[in-house]
Coordinates of C-alpha atoms in Angstrom, one line a residue:
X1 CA 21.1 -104.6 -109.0
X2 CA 21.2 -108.0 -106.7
X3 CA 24.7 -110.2 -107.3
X4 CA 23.0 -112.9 -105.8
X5 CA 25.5 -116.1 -104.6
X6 CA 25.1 -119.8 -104.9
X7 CA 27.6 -120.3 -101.7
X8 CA 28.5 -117.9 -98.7
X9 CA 29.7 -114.6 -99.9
X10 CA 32.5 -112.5 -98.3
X11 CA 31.1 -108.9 -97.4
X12 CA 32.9 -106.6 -94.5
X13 CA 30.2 -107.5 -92.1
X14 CA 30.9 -111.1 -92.1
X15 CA 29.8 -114.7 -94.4
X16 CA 26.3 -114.5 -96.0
X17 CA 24.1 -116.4 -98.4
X18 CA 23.0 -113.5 -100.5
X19 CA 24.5 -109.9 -101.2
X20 CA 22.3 -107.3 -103.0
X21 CA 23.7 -104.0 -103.7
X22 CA 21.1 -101.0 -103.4
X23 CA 22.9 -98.3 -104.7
X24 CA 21.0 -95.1 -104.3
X25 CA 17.5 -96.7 -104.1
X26 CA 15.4 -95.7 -101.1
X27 CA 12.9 -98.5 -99.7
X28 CA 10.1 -96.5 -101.5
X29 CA 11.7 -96.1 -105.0
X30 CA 12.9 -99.9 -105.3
X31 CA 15.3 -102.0 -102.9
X32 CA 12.1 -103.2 -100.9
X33 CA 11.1 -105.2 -103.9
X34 CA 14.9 -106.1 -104.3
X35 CA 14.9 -107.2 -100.7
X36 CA 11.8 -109.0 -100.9
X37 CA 12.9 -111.2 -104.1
X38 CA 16.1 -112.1 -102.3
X39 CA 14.2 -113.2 -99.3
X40 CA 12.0 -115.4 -100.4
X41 CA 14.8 -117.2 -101.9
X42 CA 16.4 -117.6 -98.8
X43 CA 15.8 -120.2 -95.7
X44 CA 14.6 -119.1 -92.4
X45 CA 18.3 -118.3 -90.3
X46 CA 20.0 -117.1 -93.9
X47 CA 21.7 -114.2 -93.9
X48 CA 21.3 -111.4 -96.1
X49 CA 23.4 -108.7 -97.0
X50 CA 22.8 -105.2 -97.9
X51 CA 25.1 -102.9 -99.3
X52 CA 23.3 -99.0 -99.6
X53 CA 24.2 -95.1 -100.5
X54 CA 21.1 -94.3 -99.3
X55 CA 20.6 -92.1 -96.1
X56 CA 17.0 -93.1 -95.2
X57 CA 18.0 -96.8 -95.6
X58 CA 19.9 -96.5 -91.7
X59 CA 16.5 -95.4 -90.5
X60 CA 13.9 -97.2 -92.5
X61 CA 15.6 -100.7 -92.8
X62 CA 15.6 -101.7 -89.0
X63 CA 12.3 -100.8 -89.1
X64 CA 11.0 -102.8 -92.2
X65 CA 13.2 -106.0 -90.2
X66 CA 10.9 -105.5 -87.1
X67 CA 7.7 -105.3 -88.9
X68 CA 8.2 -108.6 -90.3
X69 CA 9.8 -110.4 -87.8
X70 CA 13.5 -111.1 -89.1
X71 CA 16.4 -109.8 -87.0
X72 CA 19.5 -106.9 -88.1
X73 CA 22.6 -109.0 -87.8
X74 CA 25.1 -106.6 -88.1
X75 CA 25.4 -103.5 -89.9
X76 CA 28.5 -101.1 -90.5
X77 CA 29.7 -97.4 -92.4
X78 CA 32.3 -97.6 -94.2
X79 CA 32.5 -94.0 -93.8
X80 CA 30.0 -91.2 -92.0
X81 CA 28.4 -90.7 -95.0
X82 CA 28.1 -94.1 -96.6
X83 CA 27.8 -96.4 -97.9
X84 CA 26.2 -98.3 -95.3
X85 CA 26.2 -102.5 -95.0
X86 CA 23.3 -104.3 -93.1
X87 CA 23.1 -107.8 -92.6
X88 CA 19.5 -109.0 -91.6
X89 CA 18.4 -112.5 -90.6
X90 CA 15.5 -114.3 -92.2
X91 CA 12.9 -115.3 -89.5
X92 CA 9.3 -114.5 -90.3
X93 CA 6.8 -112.7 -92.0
X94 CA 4.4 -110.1 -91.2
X95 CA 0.3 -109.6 -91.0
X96 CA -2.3 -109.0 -93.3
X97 CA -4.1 -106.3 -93.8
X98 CA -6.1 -103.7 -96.2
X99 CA -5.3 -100.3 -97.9
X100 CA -8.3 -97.9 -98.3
X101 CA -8.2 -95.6 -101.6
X102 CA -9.3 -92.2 -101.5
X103 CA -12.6 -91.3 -103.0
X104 CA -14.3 -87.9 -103.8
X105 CA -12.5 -87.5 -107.2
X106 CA -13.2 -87.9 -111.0
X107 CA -11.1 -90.4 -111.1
X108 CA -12.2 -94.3 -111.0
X109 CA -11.3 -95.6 -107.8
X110 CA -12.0 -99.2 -106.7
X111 CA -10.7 -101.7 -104.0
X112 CA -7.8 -104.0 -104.0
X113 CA -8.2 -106.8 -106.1
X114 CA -6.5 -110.0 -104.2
X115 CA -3.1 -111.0 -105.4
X116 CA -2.8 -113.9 -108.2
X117 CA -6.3 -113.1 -109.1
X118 CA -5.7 -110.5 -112.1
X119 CA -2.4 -110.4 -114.4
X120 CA -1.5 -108.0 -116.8
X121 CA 0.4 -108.4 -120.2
X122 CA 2.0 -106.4 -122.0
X123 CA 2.2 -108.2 -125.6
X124 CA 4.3 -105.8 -127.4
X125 CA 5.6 -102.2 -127.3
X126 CA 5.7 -100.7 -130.7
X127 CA 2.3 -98.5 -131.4
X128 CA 0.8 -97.0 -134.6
X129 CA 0.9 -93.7 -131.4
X130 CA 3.3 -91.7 -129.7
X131 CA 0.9 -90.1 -127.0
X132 CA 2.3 -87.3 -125.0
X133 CA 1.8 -89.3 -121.9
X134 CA 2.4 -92.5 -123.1
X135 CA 3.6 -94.4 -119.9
X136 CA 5.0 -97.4 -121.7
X137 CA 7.3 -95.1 -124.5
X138 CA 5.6 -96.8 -126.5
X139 CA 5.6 -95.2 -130.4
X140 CA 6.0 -96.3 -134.1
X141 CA 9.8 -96.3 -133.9
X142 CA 9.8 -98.1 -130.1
X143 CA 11.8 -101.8 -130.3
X144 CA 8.3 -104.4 -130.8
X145 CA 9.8 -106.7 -127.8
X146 CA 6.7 -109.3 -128.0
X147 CA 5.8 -111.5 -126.1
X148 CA 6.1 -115.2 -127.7
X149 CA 2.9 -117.5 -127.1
X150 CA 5.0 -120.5 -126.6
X151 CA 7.1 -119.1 -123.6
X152 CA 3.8 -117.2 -122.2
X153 CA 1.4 -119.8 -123.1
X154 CA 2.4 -122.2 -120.3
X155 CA 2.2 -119.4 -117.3
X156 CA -1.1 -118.5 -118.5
X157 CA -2.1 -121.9 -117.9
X158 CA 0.1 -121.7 -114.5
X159 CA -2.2 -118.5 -114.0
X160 CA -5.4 -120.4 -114.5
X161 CA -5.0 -123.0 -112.3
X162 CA -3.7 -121.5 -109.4
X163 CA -7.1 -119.8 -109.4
X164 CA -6.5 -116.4 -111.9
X165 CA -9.7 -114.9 -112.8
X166 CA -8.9 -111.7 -115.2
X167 CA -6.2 -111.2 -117.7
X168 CA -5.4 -107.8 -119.6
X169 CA -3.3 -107.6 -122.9
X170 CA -1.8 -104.3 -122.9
X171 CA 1.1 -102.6 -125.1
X172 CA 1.7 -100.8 -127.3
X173 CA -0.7 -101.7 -129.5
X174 CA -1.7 -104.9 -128.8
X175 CA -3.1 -105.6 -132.8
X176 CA 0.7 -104.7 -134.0
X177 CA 1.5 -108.1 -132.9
X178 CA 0.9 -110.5 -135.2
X179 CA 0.5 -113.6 -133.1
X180 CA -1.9 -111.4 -130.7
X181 CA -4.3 -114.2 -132.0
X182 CA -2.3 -117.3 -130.4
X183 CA -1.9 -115.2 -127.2
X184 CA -5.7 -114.6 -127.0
X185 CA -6.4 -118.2 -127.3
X186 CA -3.4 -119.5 -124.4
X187 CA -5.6 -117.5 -121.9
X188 CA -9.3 -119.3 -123.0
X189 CA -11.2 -120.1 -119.8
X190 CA -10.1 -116.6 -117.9
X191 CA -11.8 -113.2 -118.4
X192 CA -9.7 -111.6 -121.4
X193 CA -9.6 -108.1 -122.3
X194 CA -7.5 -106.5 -125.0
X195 CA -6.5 -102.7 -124.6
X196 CA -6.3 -100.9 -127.6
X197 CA -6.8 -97.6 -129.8
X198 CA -9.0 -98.9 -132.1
X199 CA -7.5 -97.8 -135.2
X200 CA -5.9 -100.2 -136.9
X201 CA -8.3 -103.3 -136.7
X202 CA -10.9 -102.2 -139.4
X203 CA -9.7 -104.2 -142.3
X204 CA -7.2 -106.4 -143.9
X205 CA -5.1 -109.3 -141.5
X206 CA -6.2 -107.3 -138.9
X207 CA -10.0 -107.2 -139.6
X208 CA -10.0 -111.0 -139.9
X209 CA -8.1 -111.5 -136.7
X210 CA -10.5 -109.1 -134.9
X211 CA -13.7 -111.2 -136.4
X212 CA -11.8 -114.4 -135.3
X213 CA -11.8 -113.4 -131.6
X214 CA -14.1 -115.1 -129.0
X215 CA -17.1 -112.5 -128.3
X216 CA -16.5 -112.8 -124.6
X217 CA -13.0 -111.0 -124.8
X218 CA -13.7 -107.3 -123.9
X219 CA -12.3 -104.6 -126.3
X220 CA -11.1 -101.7 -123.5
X221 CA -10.3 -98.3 -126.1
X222 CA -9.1 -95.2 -125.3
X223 CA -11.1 -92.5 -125.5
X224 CA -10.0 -89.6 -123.5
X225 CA -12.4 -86.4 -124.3
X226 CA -16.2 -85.7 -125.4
X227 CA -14.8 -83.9 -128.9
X228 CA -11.4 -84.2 -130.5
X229 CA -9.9 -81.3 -129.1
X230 CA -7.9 -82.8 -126.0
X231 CA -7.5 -86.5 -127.6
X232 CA -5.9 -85.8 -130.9
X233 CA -3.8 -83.5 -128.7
X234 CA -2.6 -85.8 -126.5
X235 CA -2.2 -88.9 -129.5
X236 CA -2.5 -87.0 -132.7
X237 CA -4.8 -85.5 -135.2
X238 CA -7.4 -87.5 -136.5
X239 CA -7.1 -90.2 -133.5
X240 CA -10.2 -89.5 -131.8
X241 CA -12.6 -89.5 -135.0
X242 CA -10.7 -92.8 -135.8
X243 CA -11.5 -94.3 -132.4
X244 CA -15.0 -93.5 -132.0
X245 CA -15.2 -95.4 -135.5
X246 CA -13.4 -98.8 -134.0
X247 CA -15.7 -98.4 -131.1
X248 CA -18.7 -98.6 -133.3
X249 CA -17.4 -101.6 -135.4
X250 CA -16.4 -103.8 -132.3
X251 CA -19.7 -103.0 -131.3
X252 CA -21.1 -104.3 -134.3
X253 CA -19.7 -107.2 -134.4
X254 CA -20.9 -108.3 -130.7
X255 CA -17.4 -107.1 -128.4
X256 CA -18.4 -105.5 -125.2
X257 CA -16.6 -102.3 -125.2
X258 CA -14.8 -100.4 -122.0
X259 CA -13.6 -97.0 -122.4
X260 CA -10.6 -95.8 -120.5
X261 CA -9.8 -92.1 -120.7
X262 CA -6.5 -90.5 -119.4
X263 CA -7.0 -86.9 -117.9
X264 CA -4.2 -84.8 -116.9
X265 CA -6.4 -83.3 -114.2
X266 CA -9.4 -83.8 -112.5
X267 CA -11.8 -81.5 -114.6
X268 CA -15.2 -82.2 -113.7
X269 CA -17.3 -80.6 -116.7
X270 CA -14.7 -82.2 -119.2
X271 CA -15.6 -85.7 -117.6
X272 CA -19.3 -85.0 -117.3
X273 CA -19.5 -83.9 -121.0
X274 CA -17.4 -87.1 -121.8
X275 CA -19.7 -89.4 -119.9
X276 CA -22.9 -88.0 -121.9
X277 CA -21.0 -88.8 -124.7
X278 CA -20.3 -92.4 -124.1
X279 CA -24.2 -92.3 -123.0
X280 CA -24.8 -91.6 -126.5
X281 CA -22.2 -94.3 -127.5
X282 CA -24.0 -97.2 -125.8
X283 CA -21.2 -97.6 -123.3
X284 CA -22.7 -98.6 -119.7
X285 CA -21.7 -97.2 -116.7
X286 CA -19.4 -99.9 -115.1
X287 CA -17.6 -99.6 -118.6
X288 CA -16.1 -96.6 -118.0
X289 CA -12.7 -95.8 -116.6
X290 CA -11.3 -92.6 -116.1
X291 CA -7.7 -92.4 -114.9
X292 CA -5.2 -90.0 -114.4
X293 CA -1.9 -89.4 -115.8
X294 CA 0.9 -90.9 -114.1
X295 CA 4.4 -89.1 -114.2
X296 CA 5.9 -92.2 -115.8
X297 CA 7.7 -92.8 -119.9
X298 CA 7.1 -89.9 -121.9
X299 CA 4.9 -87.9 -119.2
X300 CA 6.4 -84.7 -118.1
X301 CA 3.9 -84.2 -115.8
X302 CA 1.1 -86.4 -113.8
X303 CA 1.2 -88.2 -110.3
X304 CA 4.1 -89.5 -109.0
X305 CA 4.0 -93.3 -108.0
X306 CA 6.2 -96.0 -106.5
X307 CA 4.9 -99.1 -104.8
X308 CA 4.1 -97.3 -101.7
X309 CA 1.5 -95.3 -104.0
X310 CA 0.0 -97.8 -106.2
X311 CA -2.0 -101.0 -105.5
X312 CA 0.0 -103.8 -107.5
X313 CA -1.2 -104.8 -110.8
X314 CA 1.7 -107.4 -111.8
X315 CA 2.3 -107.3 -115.3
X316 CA 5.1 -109.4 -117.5
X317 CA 6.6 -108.2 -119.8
X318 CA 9.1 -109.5 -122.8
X319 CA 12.0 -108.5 -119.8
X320 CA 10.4 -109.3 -116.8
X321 CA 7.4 -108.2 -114.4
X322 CA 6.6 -105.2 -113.0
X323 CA 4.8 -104.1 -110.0
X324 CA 2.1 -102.0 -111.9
X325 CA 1.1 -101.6 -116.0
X326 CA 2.2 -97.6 -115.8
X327 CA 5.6 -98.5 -113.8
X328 CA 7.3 -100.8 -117.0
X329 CA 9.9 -97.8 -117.7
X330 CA 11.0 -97.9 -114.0
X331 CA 13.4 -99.9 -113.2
X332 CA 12.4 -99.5 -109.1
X333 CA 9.4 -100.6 -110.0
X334 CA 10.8 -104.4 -111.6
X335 CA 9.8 -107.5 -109.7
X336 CA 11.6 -110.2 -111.7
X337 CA 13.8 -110.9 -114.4
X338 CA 12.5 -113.1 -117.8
X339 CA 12.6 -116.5 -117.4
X340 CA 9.0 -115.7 -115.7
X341 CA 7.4 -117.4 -112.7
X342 CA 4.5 -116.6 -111.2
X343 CA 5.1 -118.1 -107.5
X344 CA 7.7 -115.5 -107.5
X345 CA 5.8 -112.5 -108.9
X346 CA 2.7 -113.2 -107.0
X347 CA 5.0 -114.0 -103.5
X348 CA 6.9 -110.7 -103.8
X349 CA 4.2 -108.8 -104.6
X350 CA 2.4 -110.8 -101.3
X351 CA 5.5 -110.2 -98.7
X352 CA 5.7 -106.4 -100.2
X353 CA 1.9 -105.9 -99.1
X354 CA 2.7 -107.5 -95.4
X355 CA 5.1 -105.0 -95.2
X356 CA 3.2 -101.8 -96.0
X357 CA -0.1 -103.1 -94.1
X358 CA 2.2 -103.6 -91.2
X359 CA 3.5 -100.6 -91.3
X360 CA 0.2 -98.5 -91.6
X361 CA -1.7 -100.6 -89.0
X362 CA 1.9 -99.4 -86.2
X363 CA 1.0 -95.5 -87.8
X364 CA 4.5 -95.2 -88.9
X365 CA 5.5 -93.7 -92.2
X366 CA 8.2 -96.4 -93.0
X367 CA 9.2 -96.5 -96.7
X368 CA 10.0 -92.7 -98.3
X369 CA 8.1 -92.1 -102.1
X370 CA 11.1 -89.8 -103.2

């Protein structure tokens, strides 16, 4: 992890303002974003230090430097096989650009929404579920680690006046908090939507709080297969009969209703069956998410990401941010540490994108996945 100084640090390639150790981390599985967050604390003509175990690091580091405009000061072995010290120069920045996703899949696919326009949240991590693929480890016996509305409350307002549109409570289960109320409320003014199962707000506290809710928060519930079969698999019996019951009462009560379904693979008469279902739910088109698994938390299977993979999603978290919602297990994947602010979440995740753009607009693979 980054030792960051408040004075010039000692290394073996000379006096720097700020040392970060990579350890084994490739530029693809993490110490970009640890690069990135110690550079944007830095003044242009600072000097940075890198310590790294990692081959691909000797080839792919010089390159990353060019790309956006700062200068390799110095660099040394301390043997032929590592570990390697760089020192690089702050000096600029790189160009904007824009990532096309693939189509021609099953899976929704959509384009990049602009950074500092959507934030997620993850409000707590205990669940009343322990799916299969649950990318978060989420379960009954996980730690709760909520968020608190008072620390939280105050970036959501940060959020909605630096021009946020969309935020997304996540978990978990987001109704196993019981101040999910309070955070629903801090975000008023931006477009809300709560993720959850479903099947725990049809009566008592949790009845009353989902009645109290503003009717323009959208309720997104997983529902991941036409019949129960490959849903109460993946989150156990009775789940899916359970779900398409809280679908029917938010309904009821006036909550547009998203469905997101995971699928392990693409399966194209599974989806088309569970589409006609949701037809017969009510449940319009642009409602309707269908995503894959990602090898992430429990998963032991599903597509590998890293930041060179996924389009960021920031997302805090009780312990920090995170480039993406399914990455909050993966510590490569961490953009900050709690205390929270956005100028840095939003700016890392900015300088991060220069970088890649750059890289694909010179048609050089620069930053490894694995």
């Amino acid at each position: 992890m980054a030792s960051p100084s408040s004075s010039s640090t000692s290394t073996p390639v000379g006096d720097v303002d700020k040392l970060i150790d990579g350890g084994s981390m490739d530029c693809g599985s993490g110490l970009l974003l640890l690069i990135t967050r110690a550079m944007r604390r830095l003044e242009s003509g600072d000097l940075l230090a890198i310590r790294s175990a990692e081959a691909s690091v000797v080839t792919d580091l010089p390159v990353w430097a060019e790309l956006v405009g700062h200068a390799i000061a110095g660099e040394l072995a301390e043997t032929g096989a590592g570990p390697w010290w760089f020192v690089v120069r702050k000096d600029g920045t790189g160009a904007d650009g824009v990532v096309a996703l693939e189509a021609g899949t099953v899976f929704s696919t959509g384009g990049r929404t602009p950074v500092g326009e959507r934030l997620w949240a993850y409000t707590n991590f205990d669940c009343n579920l322990a799916c299969l693929y649950c990318c978060a480890e989420s379960s009954p016996q996980a730690a709760a680690r909520r968020l608190d509305p008072e620390v939280v409350g105050p970036l959501f307002a940060q959020f909605r006046e630096q021009g946020g549109r969309e935020l997304l409570f996540t978990g978990g289960e987001p109704f196993m908090h019981p101040q999910l109320g309070e955070l629903v409320d801090a975000a008023a003014g931006l477009e809300r939507t709560i993720l959850t199962n479903a099947m725990i707000f049809g009566r008592g506290r949790r009845r009353e709080l989902l009645e109290s809710i503003d009717r323009d928060v959208v309720m997104q519930v997983s529902l991941d297969s036409a019949t129960p079969e490959i849903h109460d698999k993946m989150r156990g019996s009775g789940s899916w009969a359970r779900a398409l019951d809280g679908i029917g009462l938010a309904h009821s009560l006036g909550f547009r209703v998203k469905i997101a379904a995971t699928r392990l693979d693409e399966d194209p008469e599974g989806v088309r069956q569970l589409h006609e279902r949701l037809d017969a739910e009510g449940i319009a088109q642009e409602d309707r998410v269908i995503r894959p698994v990602a090898a992430e938390g429990f998963a032991e299977g599903g597509i590998h990401v890293s930041i060179d993979s996924l389009e960021p999603e920031p997302v805090i978290t009780a312990d920090g941010a995170w480039w993406h919602p399914v990455a909050v297990t993966n510590p490569h994947m961490r953009i900050a540490e709690a205390p929270l602010e956005l100028e840095e979440i939003f700016g890392v995740v900015r300088d991060t994108l220069r970088v890649q753009d750059a890289a694909s607009a010179a048609g050089r693979e620069v930053f490894r996945c694995a």
